[in-house]
Short mmCIF file of C-alpha atoms in Angstrom, two decimals:
data_model
loop_
_atom_site.label_atom_id
_atom_site.label_comp_id
_atom_site.label_asym_id
_atom_site.label_seq_id
_atom_site.Cartn_x
_atom_site.Cartn_y
_atom_site.Cartn_z
CA UNK A 685 -9.81 -181.44 15.53
CA UNK A 686 -11.91 -184.40 14.43
CA UNK A 687 -13.47 -184.63 17.89
CA UNK A 688 -14.49 -180.97 17.86
CA UNK A 689 -15.89 -181.30 14.36
CA UNK A 690 -18.00 -184.31 15.38
CA UNK A 691 -19.51 -182.24 18.19
CA UNK A 692 -20.34 -179.43 15.74
CA UNK A 693 -21.93 -181.82 13.25
CA UNK A 694 -23.98 -183.46 15.99
CA UNK A 695 -25.20 -180.05 17.16
CA UNK A 696 -26.25 -179.06 13.64
CA UNK A 697 -28.06 -182.36 13.13
CA UNK A 698 -29.82 -182.00 16.50
CA UNK A 699 -31.03 -178.51 15.58
CA UNK A 700 -32.37 -179.84 12.28
CA UNK A 701 -34.22 -182.70 13.97
CA UNK A 702 -35.71 -180.41 16.60
CA UNK A 703 -36.93 -178.07 13.88
CA UNK A 704 -38.44 -181.05 12.07
CA UNK A 705 -40.25 -182.20 15.21
CA UNK A 706 -41.66 -178.77 16.01
CA UNK A 707 -42.81 -178.19 12.46
CA UNK A 708 -44.56 -181.57 12.36
CA UNK A 709 -46.95 -180.21 15.00
CA UNK A 710 -48.11 -177.50 12.62
CA UNK A 711 -51.65 -177.54 11.33
CA UNK A 712 -52.54 -174.28 9.62
CA UNK A 713 -50.28 -171.30 9.18
CA UNK A 714 -53.28 -169.22 10.20
CA UNK A 715 -56.92 -170.13 10.80
CA UNK A 716 -60.19 -168.43 11.66
CA UNK A 717 -63.55 -170.05 12.41
CA UNK A 718 -66.84 -168.48 13.48
CA UNK A 719 -70.15 -170.36 13.68
CA UNK A 720 -73.42 -169.25 15.21
CA UNK A 721 -76.32 -171.70 15.46
CA UNK A 722 -79.82 -170.51 16.41
CA UNK A 723 -82.25 -173.38 16.91
CA UNK A 724 -85.87 -173.98 18.00
CA UNK A 725 -86.63 -170.26 17.74
CA UNK A 726 -90.29 -169.56 18.67
CA UNK A 727 -92.44 -166.61 19.80
CA UNK A 728 -95.33 -166.76 22.29
CA UNK A 729 -98.05 -164.41 23.53
CA UNK A 730 -98.84 -163.62 27.16
CA UNK A 731 -100.87 -166.83 27.46
CA UNK A 732 -97.91 -169.04 26.41
CA UNK A 733 -99.46 -169.75 23.00
CA UNK A 734 -97.41 -169.51 19.81
CA UNK A 735 -98.29 -166.57 17.60
CA UNK A 736 -100.31 -167.42 14.49
CA UNK A 737 -100.64 -165.47 11.27
CA UNK A 738 -104.27 -164.74 12.15
CA UNK A 739 -103.20 -162.81 15.27
CA UNK A 740 -101.97 -159.88 13.18
CA UNK A 741 -104.06 -157.25 11.40
CA UNK A 742 -101.26 -156.74 8.88
CA UNK A 743 -98.06 -158.77 8.60
CA UNK A 744 -95.20 -158.39 6.12
CA UNK A 745 -92.13 -160.65 6.31
CA UNK A 746 -88.74 -160.22 4.68
CA UNK A 747 -85.98 -162.80 5.09
CA UNK A 748 -82.48 -162.13 3.82
CA UNK A 749 -78.96 -163.54 3.86
CA UNK A 750 -75.60 -162.47 2.46
CA UNK A 751 -72.23 -164.16 2.15
CA UNK A 752 -68.83 -162.84 1.09
CA UNK A 753 -65.38 -164.44 1.04
CA UNK A 754 -62.04 -163.29 -0.36
CA UNK A 755 -58.45 -164.51 -0.25
CA UNK A 756 -55.09 -163.27 -1.45
CA UNK A 757 -52.53 -166.06 -1.67
CA UNK A 758 -49.23 -165.76 -3.52
CA UNK A 759 -50.25 -162.26 -4.52
CA UNK A 760 -53.33 -163.37 -6.46
CA UNK A 761 -56.60 -161.90 -5.23
CA UNK A 762 -59.95 -163.66 -5.61
CA UNK A 763 -63.40 -163.29 -4.12
CA UNK A 764 -66.92 -164.69 -4.26
CA UNK A 765 -70.18 -163.32 -2.93
CA UNK A 766 -73.85 -164.23 -2.81
CA UNK A 767 -76.62 -161.80 -1.84
CA UNK A 768 -79.95 -163.30 -0.88
CA UNK A 769 -81.87 -160.04 -0.64
CA UNK A 770 -85.56 -160.11 0.24
CA UNK A 771 -86.40 -163.62 -0.86
CA UNK A 772 -90.02 -163.34 0.20
CA UNK A 773 -91.88 -160.25 1.44
CA UNK A 774 -95.29 -161.91 1.64
CA UNK A 775 -96.94 -163.39 4.73
CA UNK A 776 -95.68 -166.81 3.63
CA UNK A 777 -92.06 -166.11 4.56
CA UNK A 778 -89.06 -167.33 2.59
CA UNK A 779 -86.17 -169.49 3.72
CA UNK A 780 -82.83 -168.06 2.59
CA UNK A 781 -80.14 -170.64 1.91
CA UNK A 782 -77.30 -168.88 0.14
CA UNK A 783 -74.81 -170.82 -1.90
CA UNK A 784 -71.56 -170.94 0.01
CA UNK A 785 -69.09 -168.24 -0.93
CA UNK A 786 -65.78 -170.10 -1.04
CA UNK A 787 -62.40 -169.33 -2.59
CA UNK A 788 -59.40 -171.62 -2.69
CA UNK A 789 -58.57 -175.02 -4.12
CA UNK A 790 -61.15 -177.73 -3.61
CA UNK A 791 -63.93 -175.55 -2.21
CA UNK A 792 -66.98 -177.79 -1.71
CA UNK A 793 -68.39 -176.92 1.67
CA UNK A 794 -72.01 -176.06 0.86
CA UNK A 795 -74.21 -176.26 4.00
CA UNK A 796 -71.34 -177.77 5.97
CA UNK A 797 -71.08 -175.97 9.30
CA UNK A 798 -68.48 -178.18 10.95
CA UNK A 799 -64.92 -176.93 11.31
CA UNK A 800 -62.72 -178.37 8.57
CA UNK A 801 -60.06 -180.62 10.08
CA UNK A 802 -56.53 -179.20 9.88
CA UNK A 803 -54.24 -179.57 8.14
CA UNK A 804 -56.41 -178.94 5.09
CA UNK A 805 -54.91 -179.69 1.70
CA UNK A 806 -55.21 -176.10 0.55
CA UNK A 807 -55.71 -172.52 1.63
CA UNK A 808 -59.29 -171.28 1.52
CA UNK A 809 -61.86 -168.79 2.84
CA UNK A 810 -65.60 -169.46 2.97
CA UNK A 811 -68.91 -168.10 4.21
CA UNK A 812 -72.32 -169.78 4.32
CA UNK A 813 -75.80 -169.12 5.73
CA UNK A 814 -79.07 -170.97 6.14
CA UNK A 815 -82.49 -170.04 7.50
CA UNK A 816 -85.10 -172.80 7.80
CA UNK A 817 -88.59 -173.12 9.22
CA UNK A 818 -91.40 -170.71 10.13
CA UNK A 819 -91.37 -168.41 13.16
CA UNK A 820 -95.16 -167.96 13.15
CA UNK A 821 -97.60 -170.88 12.96
CA UNK A 822 -99.66 -171.13 9.81
CA UNK A 823 -96.90 -169.67 7.62
CA UNK A 824 -95.20 -172.84 6.47
CA UNK A 825 -93.80 -176.20 7.50
CA UNK A 826 -92.72 -176.38 11.11
CA UNK A 827 -93.38 -173.88 13.85
CA UNK A 828 -89.83 -172.90 14.76
CA UNK A 829 -86.74 -171.53 13.01
CA UNK A 830 -83.21 -172.88 12.67
CA UNK A 831 -80.51 -170.53 11.40
CA UNK A 832 -76.81 -171.06 10.71
CA UNK A 833 -74.16 -168.48 9.91
CA UNK A 834 -70.52 -169.41 9.38
CA UNK A 835 -67.18 -168.03 8.27
CA UNK A 836 -63.98 -170.08 8.09
CA UNK A 837 -60.58 -169.76 6.48
CA UNK A 838 -57.02 -170.95 6.72
CA UNK A 839 -53.71 -170.99 4.96
CA UNK A 840 -51.33 -173.94 4.94
CA UNK A 841 -48.14 -173.74 6.96
CA UNK A 842 -46.20 -173.75 3.69
CA UNK A 843 -48.25 -170.90 2.25
CA UNK A 844 -48.45 -167.15 2.87
CA UNK A 845 -51.73 -165.36 2.36
CA UNK A 846 -54.67 -163.48 3.77
CA UNK A 847 -58.41 -163.95 3.79
CA UNK A 848 -61.62 -162.40 5.05
CA UNK A 849 -65.30 -163.33 5.06
CA UNK A 850 -68.56 -161.80 6.26
CA UNK A 851 -72.00 -163.40 6.40
CA UNK A 852 -75.37 -162.46 7.78
CA UNK A 853 -78.85 -163.93 8.12
CA UNK A 854 -81.91 -162.04 9.24
CA UNK A 855 -85.67 -161.76 9.41
CA UNK A 856 -87.71 -158.57 9.47
CA UNK A 857 -91.40 -158.39 10.40
CA UNK A 858 -93.61 -155.34 9.97
CA UNK A 859 -96.89 -155.80 11.83
CA UNK A 860 -99.93 -154.26 13.53
CA UNK A 861 -102.78 -155.62 15.64
CA UNK A 862 -100.92 -157.02 18.65
CA UNK A 863 -102.19 -155.88 22.04
CA UNK A 864 -99.95 -158.19 24.04
CA UNK A 865 -96.35 -159.06 24.87
CA UNK A 866 -94.02 -161.23 22.77
CA UNK A 867 -91.85 -163.86 24.43
CA UNK A 868 -88.86 -165.15 22.46
CA UNK A 869 -87.60 -168.67 23.19
CA UNK A 870 -84.62 -170.27 21.46
CA UNK A 871 -81.48 -172.38 21.81
CA UNK A 872 -78.10 -171.20 20.58
CA UNK A 873 -74.44 -172.17 20.37
CA UNK A 874 -71.56 -169.87 19.46
CA UNK A 875 -68.07 -171.14 18.47
CA UNK A 876 -64.94 -169.15 17.65
CA UNK A 877 -61.31 -169.99 16.87
CA UNK A 878 -58.36 -167.78 15.91
CA UNK A 879 -55.00 -169.51 15.36
CA UNK A 880 -51.53 -168.44 14.22
CA UNK A 881 -48.45 -170.57 13.67
CA UNK A 882 -46.20 -167.52 13.51
CA UNK A 883 -45.72 -164.18 15.26
CA UNK A 884 -46.83 -162.06 12.33
CA UNK A 885 -50.02 -160.10 11.68
CA UNK A 886 -53.07 -161.85 13.17
CA UNK A 887 -56.21 -163.97 13.08
CA UNK A 888 -59.68 -162.72 14.08
CA UNK A 889 -63.12 -164.30 14.51
CA UNK A 890 -66.35 -162.68 15.69
CA UNK A 891 -70.11 -163.26 15.77
CA UNK A 892 -73.23 -161.43 16.84
CA UNK A 893 -76.97 -161.86 17.41
CA UNK A 894 -79.71 -159.38 18.22
CA UNK A 895 -83.50 -158.96 18.43
CA UNK A 896 -84.91 -155.45 18.06
CA UNK A 897 -88.41 -153.99 17.83
CA UNK A 898 -88.91 -150.46 16.52
CA UNK A 899 -92.14 -148.53 17.17
CA UNK A 900 -92.77 -146.86 13.80
CA UNK A 901 -95.82 -144.98 15.10
CA UNK A 902 -93.84 -143.11 17.74
CA UNK A 903 -90.43 -143.31 16.06
CA UNK A 904 -88.65 -144.94 19.02
CA UNK A 905 -86.84 -148.16 19.86
CA UNK A 906 -89.27 -150.34 21.79
CA UNK A 907 -87.25 -153.48 22.60
CA UNK A 908 -83.67 -154.73 22.27
CA UNK A 909 -82.00 -158.03 23.20
CA UNK A 910 -78.35 -158.92 22.44
CA UNK A 911 -76.97 -161.52 24.90
CA UNK A 912 -73.25 -161.28 25.56
CA UNK A 913 -72.77 -165.02 25.04
CA UNK A 914 -73.78 -164.59 21.38
CA UNK A 915 -71.86 -161.37 20.77
CA UNK A 916 -68.22 -162.39 21.09
CA UNK A 917 -64.88 -161.90 19.34
CA UNK A 918 -61.45 -163.52 19.55
CA UNK A 919 -58.12 -162.14 18.27
CA UNK A 920 -54.74 -163.89 18.07
CA UNK A 921 -51.69 -161.69 17.38
CA UNK A 922 -48.84 -164.11 18.07
CA UNK A 923 -48.14 -167.82 17.75
CA UNK A 924 -50.85 -169.87 19.43
CA UNK A 925 -54.63 -169.97 19.47
CA UNK A 926 -57.65 -168.61 21.28
CA UNK A 927 -61.15 -170.08 21.18
CA UNK A 928 -64.68 -169.73 22.52
CA UNK A 929 -67.50 -172.24 22.79
CA UNK A 930 -70.64 -171.15 24.60
CA UNK A 931 -72.03 -174.67 24.70
CA UNK A 932 -75.71 -175.15 23.92
CA UNK A 933 -77.62 -172.39 25.73
CA UNK A 934 -81.31 -171.59 26.12
CA UNK A 935 -82.62 -168.01 26.03
CA UNK A 936 -85.98 -166.54 27.01
CA UNK A 937 -86.86 -162.84 26.90
CA UNK A 938 -90.15 -160.94 26.92
CA UNK A 939 -91.10 -157.52 25.57
CA UNK A 940 -93.25 -154.94 27.26
CA UNK A 941 -96.88 -154.45 26.25
CA UNK A 942 -97.38 -153.71 22.55
CA UNK A 943 -100.37 -151.65 21.35
CA UNK A 944 -102.68 -152.97 18.64
CA UNK A 945 -102.97 -149.58 16.92
CA UNK A 946 -99.20 -149.11 16.53
CA UNK A 947 -97.02 -150.24 13.63
CA UNK A 948 -93.92 -152.17 14.71
CA UNK A 949 -90.88 -153.59 12.95
CA UNK A 950 -89.25 -156.69 14.44
CA UNK A 951 -85.67 -157.41 13.29
CA UNK A 952 -83.72 -160.58 14.11
CA UNK A 953 -80.12 -160.63 12.90
CA UNK A 954 -77.10 -162.90 13.19
CA UNK A 955 -73.62 -162.32 11.77
CA UNK A 956 -70.21 -163.97 11.65
CA UNK A 957 -66.88 -162.50 10.55
CA UNK A 958 -63.39 -163.89 10.04
CA UNK A 959 -59.96 -162.54 9.05
CA UNK A 960 -56.49 -164.02 8.84
CA UNK A 961 -53.12 -162.87 7.57
CA UNK A 962 -49.98 -165.04 7.44
CA UNK A 963 -46.84 -163.69 5.77
CA UNK A 964 -44.16 -166.31 6.58
CA UNK A 965 -44.39 -169.66 4.81
CA UNK A 966 -43.07 -172.38 7.14
CA UNK A 967 -40.94 -175.14 5.53
CA UNK A 968 -42.51 -178.57 5.34
CA UNK A 969 -41.17 -181.15 7.82
CA UNK A 970 -39.82 -183.22 4.94
CA UNK A 971 -37.82 -180.25 3.69
CA UNK A 972 -36.30 -179.70 7.12
CA UNK A 973 -35.47 -183.38 7.44
CA UNK A 974 -33.66 -183.35 4.09
CA UNK A 975 -31.79 -180.23 5.20
CA UNK A 976 -30.73 -181.99 8.41
CA UNK A 977 -29.53 -185.05 6.51
CA UNK A 978 -27.62 -182.81 4.15
CA UNK A 979 -25.83 -181.21 7.09
CA UNK A 980 -24.96 -184.61 8.48
CA UNK A 981 -23.68 -185.72 5.08
CA UNK A 982 -21.58 -182.59 4.77
CA UNK A 983 -20.14 -183.18 8.22
CA UNK A 984 -19.32 -186.79 7.36
CA UNK A 985 -17.59 -185.75 4.14
CA UNK A 986 -15.50 -183.12 5.86
CA UNK A 987 -14.63 -185.59 8.64
CA UNK A 988 -13.44 -188.16 6.08
CA UNK A 989 -11.22 -185.59 4.44
CA UNK A 990 -9.81 -184.64 7.84
#
């Protein structure tokens, strides 16, 4: 009887130790990360010369950015949002740099576009944007644009909760006087991660980028560019992770011939989105270890009595 009981106690202890080892590999209960970097963005005419403010008969510029983040952990809902709006509609151009929307303990990630190392010490959801530089020469410091858009969130393995975030950065030009083509040149990198440490609900990350020109005079779409590498999504619905990293890419695209007498609207937009939902808190490794030791102690006590 004692021999059989020893085997049972050893089996229980082994199960506890295995559970402890597996759980120690946990990072986040759920995680989502989406980051889109646009860098060295410039526009050129048919003679490979950068466009200058003096090339346009009339030029109106509107830059905007928005961020939104919300979480619901332990049944308590919270959210934060910032709306940049049209920060500057003059020919000088504005540079939106929204305050980060971030909810959760210890949120302090302003203008930080790196993925936060897991395991984080709290559950959080955040969104942030930034638009720097001048696309057209003569409109401000620099002669190129750098833009960041990011969403990120996670819940600890010992927590259950959900989160979502949406951000967007964009520039809109209304112009006349161009009897030429426009060539867009820029570098970009897109990064996505969706992770779950359980088989419940899901994690989702997505991003997008597009350039569009609308011919207001004729009421038609004149030009559209949305490369697949910068319009991606990843979804994880069971335990594990899925990711995407485009690497640093270079893009070049040219419009058809624009007419000086026509009124055009150029729109450049980038977005990131993230969602996660985790409903099963996972015990901490220390808790499982204590549980295993308790089982071993119980077995020892019963063996002594036997």
